[in-house]
Coordinates of C-alpha atoms and ligand atoms in Angstrom, one line a residue:
X1 CA -20.5 7.1 -7.7
X2 CA -17.5 6.8 -10.0
X3 CA -15.5 3.6 -9.9
X4 CA -14.0 3.7 -13.3
X5 CA -12.4 0.7 -15.3
X6 CA -11.8 2.0 -18.6
X7 CA -10.0 5.3 -19.8
X8 CA -13.1 6.1 -21.8
X9 CA -15.3 6.2 -18.9
X10 CA -12.8 8.7 -17.1
X11 CA -14.2 12.2 -17.7
X12 CA -11.7 14.2 -15.4
X13 CA -7.7 14.4 -14.8
X14 CA -6.3 14.5 -11.5
X15 CA -5.4 18.5 -11.8
X16 CA -9.2 18.6 -12.0
X17 CA -10.1 16.9 -8.7
X18 CA -10.1 18.5 -5.4
X19 CA -7.1 18.7 -3.7
X20 CA -6.4 16.9 -0.3
X21 CA -3.6 17.6 2.4
X22 CA -0.8 15.2 2.6
X23 CA -1.0 12.4 5.7
X24 CA 1.9 13.0 8.1
X25 CA 2.3 9.9 10.1
X26 CA 3.1 6.6 9.8
X27 CA 1.7 3.7 11.8
X28 CA 4.2 0.8 12.3
X29 CA 3.4 -2.4 14.5
X30 CA 6.0 -3.9 16.4
X31 CA 7.5 -7.4 14.7
X32 CA 7.8 -9.2 18.0
X33 CA 5.2 -11.9 16.8
X34 CA 6.2 -11.7 13.1
X35 CA 6.5 -15.3 11.6
X36 CA 5.6 -17.3 8.6
X37 CA 3.1 -19.8 9.5
X38 CA 1.3 -20.2 6.3
X39 CA 1.4 -19.8 2.5
X40 CA -0.9 -17.0 1.6
X41 CA 1.2 -15.2 -1.1
X42 CA 3.8 -16.9 -3.9
X43 CA 6.8 -15.4 -2.0
X44 CA 6.1 -17.3 1.4
X45 CA 8.0 -20.5 0.3
X46 CA 11.0 -21.1 -0.9
X47 CA 12.1 -23.2 -3.7
X48 CA 11.7 -26.8 -2.3
X49 CA 7.9 -25.6 -1.2
X50 CA 9.1 -25.2 2.3
X51 CA 7.6 -21.9 4.4
X52 CA 10.5 -19.1 4.7
X53 CA 11.9 -19.0 7.8
X54 CA 12.2 -15.7 9.7
X55 CA 15.1 -14.6 11.7
X56 CA 13.4 -12.3 14.6
X57 CA 16.7 -10.7 15.4
X58 CA 17.4 -9.5 11.8
X59 CA 13.7 -8.3 11.4
X60 CA 13.7 -6.3 14.5
X61 CA 16.9 -4.7 13.2
X62 CA 15.2 -4.1 9.9
X63 CA 12.1 -2.7 11.3
X64 CA 13.9 -0.3 13.5
X65 CA 16.0 1.0 10.7
X66 CA 12.6 1.9 8.7
X67 CA 11.3 3.3 11.8
X68 CA 14.4 5.6 12.6
X69 CA 14.3 6.5 8.6
X70 CA 10.7 7.8 9.2
X71 CA 11.7 9.7 11.9
X72 CA 14.7 11.5 10.7
X73 CA 12.7 12.6 7.5
X74 CA 10.3 14.1 9.9
X75 CA 7.0 12.1 9.9
X76 CA 5.2 11.2 13.0
X77 CA 5.5 7.4 14.0
X78 CA 3.5 5.8 15.8
X79 CA 3.8 2.1 16.8
X80 CA 1.1 -0.9 17.7
X81 CA 2.2 -3.2 20.2
X82 CA 2.6 -6.9 18.8
X83 CA -0.2 -9.2 19.3
X84 CA 1.0 -13.0 20.0
X85 CA -0.8 -15.0 17.1
X86 CA -1.2 -12.3 14.8
X87 CA 2.2 -12.8 12.8
X88 CA 1.1 -10.3 9.9
X89 CA 0.5 -7.6 12.1
X90 CA 3.2 -5.7 11.3
X91 CA 2.1 -5.5 7.7
X92 CA 0.1 -2.3 9.0
X93 CA -0.8 -1.4 5.1
X94 CA -3.4 -3.9 5.2
X95 CA -6.3 -3.9 8.2
X96 CA -7.0 -0.2 7.2
X97 CA -6.9 2.5 5.0
X98 CA -7.0 6.4 5.8
X99 CA -8.7 8.4 3.5
X100 CA -8.1 12.4 3.6
X101 CA -10.8 14.4 2.6
X102 CA -10.9 17.7 0.9
X103 CA -12.0 19.5 3.6
X104 CA -9.0 18.5 5.8
X105 CA -10.7 16.1 7.8
X106 CA -9.6 12.4 7.6
X107 CA -11.6 8.9 8.0
X108 CA -10.3 5.6 7.9
X109 CA -12.1 2.7 6.3
X110 CA -11.7 -0.7 8.1
X111 CA -10.2 -3.7 6.3
X112 CA -11.9 -6.9 5.4
X113 CA -9.2 -9.3 5.2
X114 CA -8.9 -12.3 2.6
X115 CA -7.5 -15.0 4.8
X116 CA -9.0 -15.8 8.3
X117 CA -5.4 -15.8 10.0
X118 CA -5.3 -11.8 9.5
X119 CA -8.9 -11.0 10.4
X120 CA -8.2 -10.1 14.0
X121 CA -6.0 -7.3 12.8
X122 CA -8.5 -5.3 12.3
X123 CA -9.9 -4.7 15.9
X124 CA -6.5 -3.1 16.2
X125 CA -6.6 -0.8 13.8
X126 CA -9.7 0.1 14.9
X127 CA -8.9 0.8 18.6
X128 CA -6.0 2.9 17.5
X129 CA -8.0 5.4 14.9
X130 CA -10.8 5.6 17.4
X131 CA -8.7 6.6 20.3
X132 CA -7.4 9.2 17.5
X133 CA -10.6 10.4 17.1
X134 CA -10.8 9.5 13.6
X135 CA -14.5 8.6 11.9
X136 CA -14.1 5.0 11.6
X137 CA -15.7 3.5 8.7
X138 CA -17.0 -0.1 8.1
X139 CA -17.4 -2.2 4.9
X140 CA -21.2 -3.8 5.1
X141 CA -21.3 -7.4 5.3
X142 CA -21.8 -7.9 1.5
X143 CA -18.0 -6.9 1.2
X144 CA -16.1 -10.2 1.5
X145 CA -12.2 -8.6 0.9
X146 CA -10.8 -5.5 1.3
X147 CA -7.2 -5.2 2.4
X148 CA -6.9 -1.4 3.0
X149 CA -4.0 0.2 1.6
X150 CA -2.3 -3.0 0.2
X151 CA -4.8 -2.2 -2.7
X152 CA -6.1 1.4 -1.9
X153 CA -3.3 3.8 -3.4
X154 CA -4.2 7.7 -2.5
X155 CA -3.0 9.9 -5.4
X156 CA -0.9 12.6 -3.8
X157 CA -2.6 15.7 -3.3
X158 CA -6.0 14.8 -4.8
X159 CA -9.1 13.0 -4.2
X160 CA -8.4 10.4 -6.3
X161 CA -7.8 6.9 -5.5
X162 CA -5.9 3.9 -7.3
X163 CA -7.7 0.9 -6.3
X164 CA -6.7 -3.0 -6.7
X165 CA -8.9 -6.0 -7.1
X166 CA -8.5 -9.7 -7.9
X167 CA -6.4 -11.3 -5.1
X168 CA -7.2 -9.5 -1.8
X169 CA -9.9 -7.0 -2.4
X170 CA -13.1 -6.7 -4.3
X171 CA -14.9 -4.4 -6.6
X172 CA -17.9 -3.9 -4.3
X173 CA -15.3 -2.5 -1.3
X174 CA -14.4 0.5 -3.5
X175 CA -18.0 1.1 -4.7
X176 CA -18.8 1.5 -1.1
X177 CA -16.0 3.9 -0.8
X178 CA -16.9 5.7 -4.0
X179 CA -20.6 6.1 -3.1
X180 CA -19.8 7.5 0.0
X181 CA -17.8 10.5 -1.7
X182 CA -19.5 11.6 -4.7
X183 CA -16.4 13.8 -5.2
X184 CA -13.9 11.0 -5.4
X185 CA -12.9 8.9 -8.6
X186 CA -11.9 5.8 -8.0
X187 CA -9.8 4.0 -10.9
X188 CA -10.0 0.3 -10.8
X189 CA -7.1 -2.0 -11.5
X190 CA -7.5 -5.9 -12.4
X191 CA -4.3 -7.3 -11.1
X192 CA -2.9 -9.9 -13.6
X193 CA 0.0 -11.5 -11.8
X194 CA -0.2 -13.6 -8.5
X195 CA 3.3 -12.3 -7.4
X196 CA 1.9 -8.7 -7.6
X197 CA -1.0 -9.3 -5.5
X198 CA -1.8 -6.6 -3.9
X199 CA -1.8 -3.1 -5.8
X200 CA 1.1 -2.0 -3.5
X201 CA 3.7 -4.2 -4.7
X202 CA 3.1 -3.1 -8.7
X203 CA 2.6 0.5 -8.3
X204 CA 4.0 3.3 -6.0
X205 CA 2.7 7.0 -6.5
X206 CA 5.5 9.8 -5.9
X207 CA 4.2 13.0 -6.7
X208 CA 1.1 14.3 -8.5
X209 CA 2.4 13.7 -11.7
X210 CA 4.9 10.6 -11.3
X211 CA 4.7 7.0 -10.2
X212 CA 6.9 4.0 -10.5
X213 CA 5.1 0.9 -11.9
X214 CA 5.6 -2.8 -13.0
X215 CA 3.7 -3.3 -16.3
X216 CA 3.3 -6.9 -16.0
X217 CA 1.0 -6.7 -13.1
X218 CA -1.6 -4.4 -15.3
X219 CA -4.4 -5.2 -17.9
X220 CA -4.5 -3.2 -21.1
X221 CA -7.3 -1.4 -19.3
X222 CA -5.0 -0.3 -16.2
X223 CA -2.3 0.2 -17.9
X224 CA -4.1 3.0 -20.2
X225 CA -5.8 4.5 -16.9
X226 CA -2.4 4.8 -14.9
X227 CA -0.7 6.4 -17.8
X228 CA -3.7 9.1 -17.8
X229 CA -3.4 9.5 -14.5
X230 CA 0.8 9.7 -14.1
X231 CA 2.2 11.8 -16.9
X232 CA 5.4 10.2 -15.6
X233 CA 5.6 6.3 -15.4
X234 CA 8.9 4.9 -14.2
X235 CA 8.7 1.3 -15.2
X236 CA 10.3 -1.1 -12.7
X237 CA 12.4 -4.2 -14.5
X238 CA 11.0 -7.3 -13.6
X239 CA 14.2 -8.5 -11.7
X240 CA 13.8 -5.3 -9.3
X241 CA 10.1 -5.8 -9.1
X242 CA 10.5 -9.0 -7.8
X243 CA 12.9 -7.3 -5.2
X244 CA 10.1 -5.3 -4.3
X245 CA 11.3 -2.0 -5.7
X246 CA 7.2 -1.4 -6.1
X247 CA 6.4 -1.4 -2.8
X248 CA 8.5 2.1 -2.3
X249 CA 6.9 4.8 -0.6
X250 CA 7.2 8.3 -1.1
X251 CA 5.7 10.1 1.9
X252 CA 6.2 13.8 0.9
X253 CA 7.2 13.8 -2.8
X254 CA 10.8 14.2 -1.9
X255 CA 12.0 11.0 0.0
X256 CA 11.8 7.5 -1.4
X257 CA 12.1 5.0 1.0
X258 CA 12.7 1.5 -1.0
X259 CA 14.1 -2.1 -0.6
X260 CA 17.9 -2.0 -0.8
X261 CA 19.5 -3.7 -3.9
X262 CA 17.6 -2.2 -6.9
X263 CA 20.1 -0.3 -8.6
X264 CA 18.2 0.8 -11.9
X265 CA 15.4 2.0 -10.1
X266 CA 17.2 4.0 -7.5
X267 CA 19.2 5.8 -10.4
X268 CA 16.3 6.5 -12.3
X269 CA 14.6 8.3 -8.9
X270 CA 17.8 9.9 -8.3
X271 CA 17.8 11.2 -12.0
X272 CA 14.2 12.5 -11.4
X273 CA 15.1 14.2 -8.4
X274 CA 14.4 12.3 -5.1
X275 CA 16.0 11.4 -2.7
X276 CA 16.4 7.7 -2.3
X277 CA 16.8 6.1 1.2
X278 CA 17.5 2.0 0.5
X279 CA 16.5 0.2 3.5
X280 CA 16.9 -3.7 4.2
X281 CA 13.4 -5.6 4.4
X282 CA 14.4 -8.9 3.5
X283 CA 13.1 -10.5 6.4
X284 CA 9.8 -9.2 5.6
X285 CA 9.8 -9.9 1.7
X286 CA 10.2 -13.4 2.9
X287 CA 6.3 -13.3 3.9
X288 CA 5.5 -11.0 0.7
X289 CA 5.9 -7.6 2.0
X290 CA 8.4 -4.5 2.0
X291 CA 8.6 -0.7 3.1
X292 CA 4.9 0.1 1.8
X293 CA 3.3 -2.7 3.4
X294 CA 5.1 -2.1 6.8
X295 CA 3.0 1.2 7.3
X296 CA -0.4 2.9 7.3
X297 CA -0.1 6.3 6.4
X298 CA -2.3 8.5 9.0
Ligands
LIG301 N1 2.1 -12.0 4.6 C1 1.3 -11.0 4.7 C2 0.2 -11.1 3.5 O1 0.1 -12.1 2.6 C3 2.4 -9.9 3.6 C4 1.4 -8.5 3.4 C5 2.0 -7.3 2.3 N2 1.4 -6.3 2.4 C6 1.2 -5.6 1.2 N3 0.5 -4.8 1.2 N4 1.6 -5.8 0.3 O2 -1.0 -11.0 3.8

């Protein structure tokens, strides 16, 4: 029911929403087929306009280090095999979104990719989640675009969803999810800046009361909603936002995995009591994604 675009329309606050259990697994996808073959976001070309070139060996090394980091902090790690021709399958955040429910069950919503070149990824997510016996839910035909956790960020611990629209997902998708769950609040953000084309490039929830954010990406309405949802919002300077610091992932309220080379945000996170794990994901940034994009929490 509740799709909320303006602060004045939001009657509840996170602590008043039903609690949901944390997700303790991450689904990655082997990057053997990862490449840049077309430009579908502003990060994929170099200054002269040519497509970025991926160093496959380096990409594998970076991906392996990310996988190892998740294992080290105690998450269950599952891996989809590579699929020839699906160069972006390694960005597991996008073809689906797992939604933990207040009763402890979990469902997965399958994506509807904005670009034809990524459409076939969804089937691989469907099979994975069906094999794990998740309730698999699908958007109706009327929804043209829905890029899963790229645009849908779970509020830590609460039945509350932060939902981006504009570049890759449509409001209709969030309406379907909101209609399916009367107890869920969905806060809607109109993304403003093509460099931050998925919500997960501009917002990283840390725990129930804090998040990292890239202010430039949000409209005045969006800013007001975020300020109400997270009492502590740590702003990311633009330079570090362009280094994908906003694509950080905090899976447990303690550790924050993020792209290396963002000293200001790393320091602020440490001062706030988080353990930072800086990882090099430069090969994936050449395609417009970093840590958060490379996994689906489940
Ligand atoms: N090249 C991919 C695309 O443009 C990158 C996806 C990054 N994913 C993310 N969740 N931001 O679709």
